[in-house]
Amino acid sequence: MADYLFADVEKHARKLWADQNVYKTDDQSEKPKYYVLDMFPYPSGAGLHVGHPLGYIASDIVSRFKRMKGFNVLHPMGFDAFGLPAEQYAIQTGQHPAITTEQNIKRYVEQMEYIGLSYDWKREITTSDPAYYRWTQWIFLQLFDSWYDKSQDKARPITELIHYFDKNGNVGLQAQCDENVPAFDATAWKSADEQYQSDLLMHYRLAYLAEARVNWCPALGTVLANDEIKDGLSERGGHPVEIRMMRQWMMRILAYSQRLLDGLNEIDWSDAIKEQQRNWIGRSEGALIRFSLEGNNQQIEVFTTRPDTIFGVSFMVLAPEHALVAEIITPENRPHIEAYITKAKNRSERERMADVKTVSGAFTGAYAIHPFTGDKIPVWIADYVLASYGTGAVMAVPGGDERDWRFANHFQLPILDIIEGSDISLAANDSKTSRIINSGFLNGLEVKTAIQKAIEALEKGGLGKGRIQFRLRDAIFSRQRYWGEPVPIYFENGIPKAMPDHLLPLQLPAVDKYLPTEDGEPPLGRAENWTYNGHPIETTTMPGWAGSSWYFLRYMDPHNATTFAERNKIDYWKQVDLYMGGAEHATGHLLYARFWTQFLFDRNWIGFKEPFKKLVNQGMIQGQSKFIYRVEGKNAFVSAGLKNNFKTTAIHVDVNMVKLDVLDLEQFKNWRTEYESAEFLLENPENGEISSTGIFKCGSEVEKMSKSKWNVVNPDDIISQYGADTLRLYEM
RNA sequence: GCCCAGGUGGCGGAAUUGGUAGACGCGCUGGUCUCAAACACCUGUGAGGUUACACUCGUACCGGUUCGACUCCGGUCCUGGGCACCA
């Protein structure tokens, strides 16, 4: 019997498919349509590993099946090409990230072709291609040109808001906007200068400028991702990092929080992913309550889900960053408060949330007044209160909240007993089924009714109001980076304005270095003539998620130069029927893409609200890792059968150096310089005893396949040894 | 720390309104065929135990509910994902 010469057969098939363009998809057809999409990859320098094709092969099988069943199948592929790794490489080597990216993409396409994936390559897109990001910039400008009308529950053009201001100011306006927007009438609006009008509009735009907290590294002169920070120091260079406020472009995604929640009920995604999005959006019902301050006409506003426990408030806590802190500290408390703020300032939110063991805080010296009892309530600051959630201040009810209880216990603040059946000397009681006691007009009520009663009383007394609060925050959109879409905004006398459409794409300029400028401007600050009509152009770029929030639309009409995609093509292909990709995108990409889709629907650019009808998460591939055992404190290794005789540390070794558990010692010694001089204790394979003529065995364990575990299998190797079908079948 | 998911043979994985745990496949064992192997086919394959049966144990761990628990409840551990500038 003759061998199956897979290499020849596959080569022939690839040529045939390419020459005859067999996977080319038409935008018109008598057949019903089916849109199968993979989450497009970031083209990293390492190439595809066997984890990538897991989803691609699955979706490819579905595509082929649907074609055979008589569907017109759209099954495209492209590249999410903007990103940090290419920029880092550019910083190190000076090579333009576009070049690296292009090389990596070439390799990816080749690898995908070898796997035999049936993409319509005529539709390939790359987010870093100016012909593509021209439309990412255009969408940004649509967002800049929009505000959110809560009464109609949709985004509308900013001209219509201006029209409203001309008539009424912002009186009676129901719009999603920043906190603390001043009230103004039509006259005030019309008499305001351009600068002030621009500032007012900024409070309403869906893409807007605001101050936001960022990780600033003074030594590198740049903003860092949490990912680039290890143990409070920059990964590059190990420099200290601090939190700093910076003016950033933001996205008013909060306007869509309720719709993003509701939309989940209409799509076929796993409950796990939906749950993650729900928790991320984090809707909670409760009340905003204002506490007056003693000897100060300012008020502290707090959000609480438990207004029924208001009689249990024995102190208040502000986030160290809270704007009122500076105003209310009494002179004698200033030194230790300032010391505390300095300490808290440089802890990340993650650290602050994770650290529940240590209780810390400081007394401001100020007192608030209880809205119902008139009691004096001490005001503290503590870093367990986060500035970014709610109002950045809480009313502390140690009898009903665990963290408040620990705080009160630690600082010996009073703990009031307001929930029936509690032992407040031992713990807080957060039961939601008990009755309220020692609470004036709320006495004897169950939690649910007490909450309603409390809100009624607050509203009646003008002390507060019922409120739905979301944990979701508006998204920071600016990146202090080079390798991203330039934000198409210029500043005329400091007033941000949209670049005219005919000048899009606003292309990335050449720079001498991919680093921030000396005075801490982003890399685009290095570009010569980064101006429009003599006005400076925005120097931040867009985040990675910008290009990936709408790419599924571009595949429908990838070469259109006059619009992001022709409406009749969008109406034909509609939503993605099957979306395949990793679950790690649950609260990032998948949420942002839903947000932009809802927005494009509102402005009537597309005819549907949800981008991805059905989502399947492909899971991950595991690999068998190999270990060698290093004797502790020595540059010596022992064969696996001997490790119990020594105190050893297991170290990952590249699986490619191991055959049938036996390590290739020569290869290993050449792997890293420190291993050249290492000692190796061999074992006799017959009896497992030490033997100078024996072999060196490795241990093994099944783990996630990852570069850091040295257990990665390259698909190219599998294909050249066994053929594409073997890889495909094995992965399935 | 918080949120989400998961933990079942050597491996991938079946089985849940609570009713024979390990379907199916891979691998491995033995056999048939062959000079021999590969292929193919047949057989066995959770662990202990037995000549063989019996029997005992067994779904991460501890406990509970139940006539009966992989499944339900309480607690614990571990792994993976996310925690807002990685993609």
JSON list of C-alpha atoms in Angstrom, two decimals, chain A residues 131-323:
[
{"chain": "A", "resi": 131, "resn": "ALA", "atom": "CA", "xyz": [-7.17, 52.57, 5.24]},
{"chain": "A", "resi": 132, "resn": "TYR", "atom": "CA", "xyz": [-8.70, 50.75, 8.21]},
{"chain": "A", "resi": 133, "resn": "TYR", "atom": "CA", "xyz": [-7.97, 53.14, 11.05]},
{"chain": "A", "resi": 134, "resn": "ARG", "atom": "CA", "xyz": [-9.31, 55.98, 8.99]},
{"chain": "A", "resi": 135, "resn": "TRP", "atom": "CA", "xyz": [-12.70, 54.56, 10.01]},
{"chain": "A", "resi": 136, "resn": "THR", "atom": "CA", "xyz": [-11.72, 53.93, 13.60]},
{"chain": "A", "resi": 137, "resn": "GLN", "atom": "CA", "xyz": [-10.92, 57.64, 13.71]},
{"chain": "A", "resi": 138, "resn": "TRP", "atom": "CA", "xyz": [-14.19, 58.41, 12.02]},
{"chain": "A", "resi": 139, "resn": "ILE", "atom": "CA", "xyz": [-16.14, 56.45, 14.66]},
{"chain": "A", "resi": 140, "resn": "PHE", "atom": "CA", "xyz": [-14.22, 58.28, 17.38]},
{"chain": "A", "resi": 141, "resn": "LEU", "atom": "CA", "xyz": [-15.35, 61.56, 15.84]},
{"chain": "A", "resi": 142, "resn": "GLN", "atom": "CA", "xyz": [-18.94, 60.32, 15.75]},
{"chain": "A", "resi": 143, "resn": "LEU", "atom": "CA", "xyz": [-18.66, 59.65, 19.48]},
{"chain": "A", "resi": 144, "resn": "PHE", "atom": "CA", "xyz": [-17.10, 63.06, 20.01]},
{"chain": "A", "resi": 145, "resn": "ASP", "atom": "CA", "xyz": [-20.03, 64.47, 18.06]},
{"chain": "A", "resi": 146, "resn": "SER", "atom": "CA", "xyz": [-22.65, 62.72, 20.23]},
{"chain": "A", "resi": 147, "resn": "TRP", "atom": "CA", "xyz": [-24.36, 63.02, 23.60]},
{"chain": "A", "resi": 148, "resn": "TYR", "atom": "CA", "xyz": [-26.68, 60.63, 25.36]},
{"chain": "A", "resi": 149, "resn": "ASP", "atom": "CA", "xyz": [-30.31, 61.57, 25.69]},
{"chain": "A", "resi": 150, "resn": "LYS", "atom": "CA", "xyz": [-31.74, 59.66, 28.66]},
{"chain": "A", "resi": 151, "resn": "SER", "atom": "CA", "xyz": [-35.31, 60.61, 27.83]},
{"chain": "A", "resi": 152, "resn": "GLN", "atom": "CA", "xyz": [-35.07, 58.85, 24.44]},
{"chain": "A", "resi": 153, "resn": "ASP", "atom": "CA", "xyz": [-32.44, 56.42, 25.66]},
{"chain": "A", "resi": 154, "resn": "LYS", "atom": "CA", "xyz": [-30.13, 56.93, 22.73]},
{"chain": "A", "resi": 155, "resn": "ALA", "atom": "CA", "xyz": [-27.15, 58.84, 21.49]},
{"chain": "A", "resi": 156, "resn": "ARG", "atom": "CA", "xyz": [-27.89, 61.95, 19.45]},
{"chain": "A", "resi": 157, "resn": "PRO", "atom": "CA", "xyz": [-25.81, 64.46, 17.45]},
{"chain": "A", "resi": 158, "resn": "ILE", "atom": "CA", "xyz": [-24.21, 67.23, 19.48]},
{"chain": "A", "resi": 159, "resn": "THR", "atom": "CA", "xyz": [-25.85, 69.84, 17.22]},
{"chain": "A", "resi": 160, "resn": "GLU", "atom": "CA", "xyz": [-29.17, 68.81, 18.72]},
{"chain": "A", "resi": 161, "resn": "LEU", "atom": "CA", "xyz": [-27.79, 69.40, 22.21]},
{"chain": "A", "resi": 162, "resn": "ILE", "atom": "CA", "xyz": [-26.56, 72.82, 21.19]},
{"chain": "A", "resi": 163, "resn": "HIS", "atom": "CA", "xyz": [-30.01, 73.51, 19.84]},
{"chain": "A", "resi": 164, "resn": "TYR", "atom": "CA", "xyz": [-31.47, 72.55, 23.23]},
{"chain": "A", "resi": 165, "resn": "PHE", "atom": "CA", "xyz": [-28.96, 74.77, 25.05]},
{"chain": "A", "resi": 166, "resn": "ASP", "atom": "CA", "xyz": [-29.89, 77.67, 22.78]},
{"chain": "A", "resi": 167, "resn": "LYS", "atom": "CA", "xyz": [-33.49, 77.31, 23.87]},
{"chain": "A", "resi": 168, "resn": "ASN", "atom": "CA", "xyz": [-33.29, 76.14, 27.49]},
{"chain": "A", "resi": 169, "resn": "GLY", "atom": "CA", "xyz": [-29.71, 75.99, 28.69]},
{"chain": "A", "resi": 170, "resn": "ASN", "atom": "CA", "xyz": [-29.45, 72.68, 30.47]},
{"chain": "A", "resi": 171, "resn": "VAL", "atom": "CA", "xyz": [-32.67, 73.23, 32.41]},
{"chain": "A", "resi": 172, "resn": "GLY", "atom": "CA", "xyz": [-34.76, 70.06, 32.38]},
{"chain": "A", "resi": 173, "resn": "LEU", "atom": "CA", "xyz": [-32.21, 68.22, 30.29]},
{"chain": "A", "resi": 174, "resn": "GLN", "atom": "CA", "xyz": [-32.07, 64.48, 30.80]},
{"chain": "A", "resi": 175, "resn": "ALA", "atom": "CA", "xyz": [-28.63, 63.53, 29.64]},
{"chain": "A", "resi": 176, "resn": "GLN", "atom": "CA", "xyz": [-25.77, 61.36, 30.74]},
{"chain": "A", "resi": 177, "resn": "CYS", "atom": "CA", "xyz": [-23.10, 63.75, 31.92]},
{"chain": "A", "resi": 178, "resn": "ASP", "atom": "CA", "xyz": [-20.27, 64.35, 34.35]},
{"chain": "A", "resi": 179, "resn": "GLU", "atom": "CA", "xyz": [-21.04, 64.93, 38.01]},
{"chain": "A", "resi": 180, "resn": "ASN", "atom": "CA", "xyz": [-21.29, 68.53, 39.11]},
{"chain": "A", "resi": 181, "resn": "VAL", "atom": "CA", "xyz": [-22.13, 70.16, 35.81]},
{"chain": "A", "resi": 182, "resn": "PRO", "atom": "CA", "xyz": [-23.24, 73.71, 36.61]},
{"chain": "A", "resi": 183, "resn": "ALA", "atom": "CA", "xyz": [-26.84, 74.64, 35.83]},
{"chain": "A", "resi": 184, "resn": "PHE", "atom": "CA", "xyz": [-27.23, 77.32, 33.17]},
{"chain": "A", "resi": 185, "resn": "ASP", "atom": "CA", "xyz": [-30.06, 78.82, 31.16]},
{"chain": "A", "resi": 186, "resn": "ALA", "atom": "CA", "xyz": [-30.26, 79.82, 27.50]},
{"chain": "A", "resi": 187, "resn": "THR", "atom": "CA", "xyz": [-29.03, 83.32, 28.15]},
{"chain": "A", "resi": 188, "resn": "ALA", "atom": "CA", "xyz": [-26.04, 82.12, 30.10]},
{"chain": "A", "resi": 189, "resn": "TRP", "atom": "CA", "xyz": [-25.29, 79.64, 27.32]},
{"chain": "A", "resi": 190, "resn": "LYS", "atom": "CA", "xyz": [-25.48, 82.22, 24.56]},
{"chain": "A", "resi": 191, "resn": "SER", "atom": "CA", "xyz": [-23.40, 84.76, 26.39]},
{"chain": "A", "resi": 192, "resn": "ALA", "atom": "CA", "xyz": [-20.68, 82.22, 27.24]},
{"chain": "A", "resi": 193, "resn": "ASP", "atom": "CA", "xyz": [-17.49, 82.43, 25.21]},
{"chain": "A", "resi": 194, "resn": "GLU", "atom": "CA", "xyz": [-16.37, 79.64, 22.89]},
{"chain": "A", "resi": 195, "resn": "GLN", "atom": "CA", "xyz": [-13.99, 78.20, 25.45]},
{"chain": "A", "resi": 196, "resn": "TYR", "atom": "CA", "xyz": [-16.67, 77.98, 28.11]},
{"chain": "A", "resi": 197, "resn": "GLN", "atom": "CA", "xyz": [-19.23, 76.54, 25.70]},
{"chain": "A", "resi": 198, "resn": "SER", "atom": "CA", "xyz": [-16.72, 73.93, 24.67]},
{"chain": "A", "resi": 199, "resn": "ASP", "atom": "CA", "xyz": [-16.11, 73.05, 28.33]},
{"chain": "A", "resi": 200, "resn": "LEU", "atom": "CA", "xyz": [-19.83, 72.69, 28.93]},
{"chain": "A", "resi": 201, "resn": "LEU", "atom": "CA", "xyz": [-20.33, 70.47, 25.89]},
{"chain": "A", "resi": 202, "resn": "MET", "atom": "CA", "xyz": [-17.40, 68.35, 27.01]},
{"chain": "A", "resi": 203, "resn": "HIS", "atom": "CA", "xyz": [-19.45, 67.27, 30.03]},
{"chain": "A", "resi": 204, "resn": "TYR", "atom": "CA", "xyz": [-21.93, 65.63, 27.65]},
{"chain": "A", "resi": 205, "resn": "ARG", "atom": "CA", "xyz": [-19.93, 64.27, 24.73]},
{"chain": "A", "resi": 206, "resn": "LEU", "atom": "CA", "xyz": [-19.60, 60.47, 24.50]},
{"chain": "A", "resi": 207, "resn": "ALA", "atom": "CA", "xyz": [-15.90, 60.90, 23.75]},
{"chain": "A", "resi": 208, "resn": "TYR", "atom": "CA", "xyz": [-14.68, 63.57, 26.12]},
{"chain": "A", "resi": 209, "resn": "LEU", "atom": "CA", "xyz": [-11.66, 64.99, 27.90]},
{"chain": "A", "resi": 210, "resn": "ALA", "atom": "CA", "xyz": [-11.36, 64.63, 31.66]},
{"chain": "A", "resi": 211, "resn": "GLU", "atom": "CA", "xyz": [-8.87, 64.14, 34.45]},
{"chain": "A", "resi": 212, "resn": "ALA", "atom": "CA", "xyz": [-8.21, 60.49, 35.19]},
{"chain": "A", "resi": 213, "resn": "ARG", "atom": "CA", "xyz": [-5.90, 58.47, 37.40]},
{"chain": "A", "resi": 214, "resn": "VAL", "atom": "CA", "xyz": [-2.96, 56.81, 35.66]},
{"chain": "A", "resi": 215, "resn": "ASN", "atom": "CA", "xyz": [0.18, 54.94, 36.68]},
{"chain": "A", "resi": 216, "resn": "TRP", "atom": "CA", "xyz": [2.96, 57.41, 36.11]},
{"chain": "A", "resi": 217, "resn": "CYS", "atom": "CA", "xyz": [6.59, 56.40, 36.10]},
{"chain": "A", "resi": 218, "resn": "PRO", "atom": "CA", "xyz": [8.70, 59.54, 36.53]},
{"chain": "A", "resi": 219, "resn": "ALA", "atom": "CA", "xyz": [11.97, 57.80, 35.61]},
{"chain": "A", "resi": 220, "resn": "LEU", "atom": "CA", "xyz": [10.62, 56.54, 32.27]},
{"chain": "A", "resi": 221, "resn": "GLY", "atom": "CA", "xyz": [8.51, 59.67, 31.82]},
{"chain": "A", "resi": 222, "resn": "THR", "atom": "CA", "xyz": [5.56, 57.57, 30.74]},
{"chain": "A", "resi": 223, "resn": "VAL", "atom": "CA", "xyz": [2.30, 56.02, 31.79]},
{"chain": "A", "resi": 224, "resn": "LEU", "atom": "CA", "xyz": [2.40, 52.30, 32.48]},
{"chain": "A", "resi": 225, "resn": "ALA", "atom": "CA", "xyz": [-0.17, 49.55, 32.18]},
{"chain": "A", "resi": 226, "resn": "ASN", "atom": "CA", "xyz": [-0.80, 47.56, 35.34]},
{"chain": "A", "resi": 227, "resn": "ASP", "atom": "CA", "xyz": [0.69, 44.73, 33.37]},
{"chain": "A", "resi": 228, "resn": "GLU", "atom": "CA", "xyz": [3.99, 46.58, 33.10]},
{"chain": "A", "resi": 229, "resn": "ILE", "atom": "CA", "xyz": [4.21, 47.04, 36.86]},
{"chain": "A", "resi": 230, "resn": "LYS", "atom": "CA", "xyz": [5.59, 44.31, 39.07]},
{"chain": "A", "resi": 231, "resn": "ASP", "atom": "CA", "xyz": [5.53, 44.79, 42.86]},
{"chain": "A", "resi": 232, "resn": "GLY", "atom": "CA", "xyz": [5.00, 48.53, 42.54]},
{"chain": "A", "resi": 233, "resn": "LEU", "atom": "CA", "xyz": [8.00, 48.98, 40.24]},
{"chain": "A", "resi": 234, "resn": "SER", "atom": "CA", "xyz": [8.19, 49.31, 36.49]},
{"chain": "A", "resi": 235, "resn": "GLU", "atom": "CA", "xyz": [8.97, 46.02, 34.78]},
{"chain": "A", "resi": 236, "resn": "ARG", "atom": "CA", "xyz": [11.41, 47.85, 32.54]},
{"chain": "A", "resi": 237, "resn": "GLY", "atom": "CA", "xyz": [14.19, 49.15, 34.75]},
{"chain": "A", "resi": 238, "resn": "GLY", "atom": "CA", "xyz": [12.51, 48.64, 38.11]},
{"chain": "A", "resi": 239, "resn": "HIS", "atom": "CA", "xyz": [11.66, 52.30, 38.72]},
{"chain": "A", "resi": 240, "resn": "PRO", "atom": "CA", "xyz": [9.06, 53.51, 41.20]},
{"chain": "A", "resi": 241, "resn": "VAL", "atom": "CA", "xyz": [5.55, 54.18, 39.89]},
{"chain": "A", "resi": 242, "resn": "GLU", "atom": "CA", "xyz": [3.04, 56.65, 41.25]},
{"chain": "A", "resi": 243, "resn": "ILE", "atom": "CA", "xyz": [-0.63, 57.41, 40.68]},
{"chain": "A", "resi": 244, "resn": "ARG", "atom": "CA", "xyz": [-1.13, 60.72, 38.95]},
{"chain": "A", "resi": 245, "resn": "MET", "atom": "CA", "xyz": [-4.09, 62.61, 37.53]},
{"chain": "A", "resi": 246, "resn": "MET", "atom": "CA", "xyz": [-3.80, 63.32, 33.81]},
{"chain": "A", "resi": 247, "resn": "ARG", "atom": "CA", "xyz": [-6.03, 64.85, 31.18]},
{"chain": "A", "resi": 248, "resn": "GLN", "atom": "CA", "xyz": [-7.31, 61.95, 29.08]},
{"chain": "A", "resi": 249, "resn": "TRP", "atom": "CA", "xyz": [-9.81, 61.15, 26.42]},
{"chain": "A", "resi": 250, "resn": "MET", "atom": "CA", "xyz": [-12.62, 59.11, 27.96]},
{"chain": "A", "resi": 251, "resn": "MET", "atom": "CA", "xyz": [-15.57, 57.12, 26.62]},
{"chain": "A", "resi": 252, "resn": "ARG", "atom": "CA", "xyz": [-18.94, 57.65, 28.27]},
{"chain": "A", "resi": 253, "resn": "ILE", "atom": "CA", "xyz": [-19.77, 53.93, 28.31]},
{"chain": "A", "resi": 254, "resn": "LEU", "atom": "CA", "xyz": [-21.70, 54.47, 31.55]},
{"chain": "A", "resi": 255, "resn": "ALA", "atom": "CA", "xyz": [-24.50, 55.92, 29.44]},
{"chain": "A", "resi": 256, "resn": "TYR", "atom": "CA", "xyz": [-25.02, 52.43, 28.06]},
{"chain": "A", "resi": 257, "resn": "SER", "atom": "CA", "xyz": [-24.74, 50.46, 31.31]},
{"chain": "A", "resi": 258, "resn": "GLN", "atom": "CA", "xyz": [-28.41, 49.54, 31.56]},
{"chain": "A", "resi": 259, "resn": "ARG", "atom": "CA", "xyz": [-28.66, 48.68, 27.87]},
{"chain": "A", "resi": 260, "resn": "LEU", "atom": "CA", "xyz": [-25.50, 46.59, 28.05]},
{"chain": "A", "resi": 261, "resn": "LEU", "atom": "CA", "xyz": [-27.13, 44.67, 30.88]},
{"chain": "A", "resi": 262, "resn": "ASP", "atom": "CA", "xyz": [-30.47, 44.26, 29.13]},
{"chain": "A", "resi": 263, "resn": "GLY", "atom": "CA", "xyz": [-28.89, 43.21, 25.85]},
{"chain": "A", "resi": 264, "resn": "LEU", "atom": "CA", "xyz": [-27.36, 40.17, 27.51]},
{"chain": "A", "resi": 265, "resn": "ASN", "atom": "CA", "xyz": [-30.80, 38.60, 27.67]},
{"chain": "A", "resi": 266, "resn": "GLU", "atom": "CA", "xyz": [-31.03, 38.58, 23.88]},
{"chain": "A", "resi": 267, "resn": "ILE", "atom": "CA", "xyz": [-27.78, 36.84, 23.01]},
{"chain": "A", "resi": 268, "resn": "ASP", "atom": "CA", "xyz": [-26.66, 33.26, 23.09]},
{"chain": "A", "resi": 269, "resn": "TRP", "atom": "CA", "xyz": [-23.53, 33.44, 25.20]},
{"chain": "A", "resi": 270, "resn": "SER", "atom": "CA", "xyz": [-22.49, 31.22, 28.08]},
{"chain": "A", "resi": 271, "resn": "ASP", "atom": "CA", "xyz": [-23.96, 32.14, 31.44]},
{"chain": "A", "resi": 272, "resn": "ALA", "atom": "CA", "xyz": [-20.44, 32.48, 32.81]},
{"chain": "A", "resi": 273, "resn": "ILE", "atom": "CA", "xyz": [-19.51, 35.24, 30.37]},
{"chain": "A", "resi": 274, "resn": "LYS", "atom": "CA", "xyz": [-22.82, 37.02, 30.83]},
{"chain": "A", "resi": 275, "resn": "GLU", "atom": "CA", "xyz": [-22.38, 36.84, 34.58]},
{"chain": "A", "resi": 276, "resn": "GLN", "atom": "CA", "xyz": [-18.92, 38.34, 34.30]},
{"chain": "A", "resi": 277, "resn": "GLN", "atom": "CA", "xyz": [-20.29, 41.23, 32.27]},
{"chain": "A", "resi": 278, "resn": "ARG", "atom": "CA", "xyz": [-23.14, 41.73, 34.72]},
{"chain": "A", "resi": 279, "resn": "ASN", "atom": "CA", "xyz": [-20.73, 41.86, 37.63]},
{"chain": "A", "resi": 280, "resn": "TRP", "atom": "CA", "xyz": [-18.45, 44.18, 35.72]},
{"chain": "A", "resi": 281, "resn": "ILE", "atom": "CA", "xyz": [-21.30, 46.58, 35.05]},
{"chain": "A", "resi": 282, "resn": "GLY", "atom": "CA", "xyz": [-22.29, 46.04, 38.67]},
{"chain": "A", "resi": 283, "resn": "ARG", "atom": "CA", "xyz": [-25.72, 47.59, 38.98]},
{"chain": "A", "resi": 284, "resn": "SER", "atom": "CA", "xyz": [-26.76, 48.28, 42.55]},
{"chain": "A", "resi": 285, "resn": "GLU", "atom": "CA", "xyz": [-29.80, 50.00, 43.91]},
{"chain": "A", "resi": 286, "resn": "GLY", "atom": "CA", "xyz": [-29.57, 52.22, 46.93]},
{"chain": "A", "resi": 287, "resn": "ALA", "atom": "CA", "xyz": [-29.51, 55.85, 47.94]},
{"chain": "A", "resi": 288, "resn": "LEU", "atom": "CA", "xyz": [-27.40, 58.95, 47.75]},
{"chain": "A", "resi": 289, "resn": "ILE", "atom": "CA", "xyz": [-27.32, 60.63, 51.14]},
{"chain": "A", "resi": 290, "resn": "ARG", "atom": "CA", "xyz": [-25.87, 64.03, 51.95]},
{"chain": "A", "resi": 291, "resn": "PHE", "atom": "CA", "xyz": [-24.28, 64.63, 55.34]},
{"chain": "A", "resi": 292, "resn": "SER", "atom": "CA", "xyz": [-23.69, 68.19, 56.47]},
{"chain": "A", "resi": 293, "resn": "LEU", "atom": "CA", "xyz": [-20.40, 69.08, 58.06]},
{"chain": "A", "resi": 294, "resn": "GLU", "atom": "CA", "xyz": [-19.94, 70.85, 61.34]},
{"chain": "A", "resi": 295, "resn": "GLY", "atom": "CA", "xyz": [-18.57, 74.34, 60.81]},
{"chain": "A", "resi": 296, "resn": "ASN", "atom": "CA", "xyz": [-18.37, 74.02, 57.04]},
{"chain": "A", "resi": 297, "resn": "ASN", "atom": "CA", "xyz": [-21.10, 74.60, 54.50]},
{"chain": "A", "resi": 298, "resn": "GLN", "atom": "CA", "xyz": [-19.93, 71.77, 52.26]},
{"chain": "A", "resi": 299, "resn": "GLN", "atom": "CA", "xyz": [-21.61, 68.38, 52.37]},
{"chain": "A", "resi": 300, "resn": "ILE", "atom": "CA", "xyz": [-20.34, 64.85, 52.12]},
{"chain": "A", "resi": 301, "resn": "GLU", "atom": "CA", "xyz": [-22.31, 62.81, 49.65]},
{"chain": "A", "resi": 302, "resn": "VAL", "atom": "CA", "xyz": [-22.31, 59.04, 50.04]},
{"chain": "A", "resi": 303, "resn": "PHE", "atom": "CA", "xyz": [-23.83, 56.17, 48.13]},
{"chain": "A", "resi": 304, "resn": "THR", "atom": "CA", "xyz": [-25.15, 53.22, 50.08]},
{"chain": "A", "resi": 305, "resn": "THR", "atom": "CA", "xyz": [-27.13, 50.11, 49.18]},
{"chain": "A", "resi": 306, "resn": "ARG", "atom": "CA", "xyz": [-28.37, 49.98, 52.75]},
{"chain": "A", "resi": 307, "resn": "PRO", "atom": "CA", "xyz": [-30.01, 53.32, 53.60]},
{"chain": "A", "resi": 308, "resn": "ASP", "atom": "CA", "xyz": [-32.04, 51.33, 56.15]},
{"chain": "A", "resi": 309, "resn": "THR", "atom": "CA", "xyz": [-28.95, 51.14, 58.36]},
{"chain": "A", "resi": 310, "resn": "ILE", "atom": "CA", "xyz": [-28.56, 54.90, 58.56]},
{"chain": "A", "resi": 311, "resn": "PHE", "atom": "CA", "xyz": [-29.16, 54.93, 62.31]},
{"chain": "A", "resi": 312, "resn": "GLY", "atom": "CA", "xyz": [-26.15, 52.66, 62.70]},
{"chain": "A", "resi": 313, "resn": "VAL", "atom": "CA", "xyz": [-23.73, 55.22, 61.26]},
{"chain": "A", "resi": 314, "resn": "SER", "atom": "CA", "xyz": [-21.03, 55.95, 63.81]},
{"chain": "A", "resi": 315, "resn": "PHE", "atom": "CA", "xyz": [-18.36, 57.45, 61.57]},
{"chain": "A", "resi": 316, "resn": "MET", "atom": "CA", "xyz": [-17.72, 58.36, 57.94]},
{"chain": "A", "resi": 317, "resn": "VAL", "atom": "CA", "xyz": [-14.85, 57.41, 55.70]},
{"chain": "A", "resi": 318, "resn": "LEU", "atom": "CA", "xyz": [-13.55, 59.32, 52.72]},
{"chain": "A", "resi": 319, "resn": "ALA", "atom": "CA", "xyz": [-11.15, 57.98, 50.13]},
{"chain": "A", "resi": 320, "resn": "PRO", "atom": "CA", "xyz": [-7.73, 59.59, 50.69]},
{"chain": "A", "resi": 321, "resn": "GLU", "atom": "CA", "xyz": [-8.06, 61.24, 47.24]},
{"chain": "A", "resi": 322, "resn": "HIS", "atom": "CA", "xyz": [-11.48, 62.76, 48.03]},
{"chain": "A", "resi": 323, "resn": "ALA", "atom": "CA", "xyz": [-11.65, 66.42, 47.09]}
]
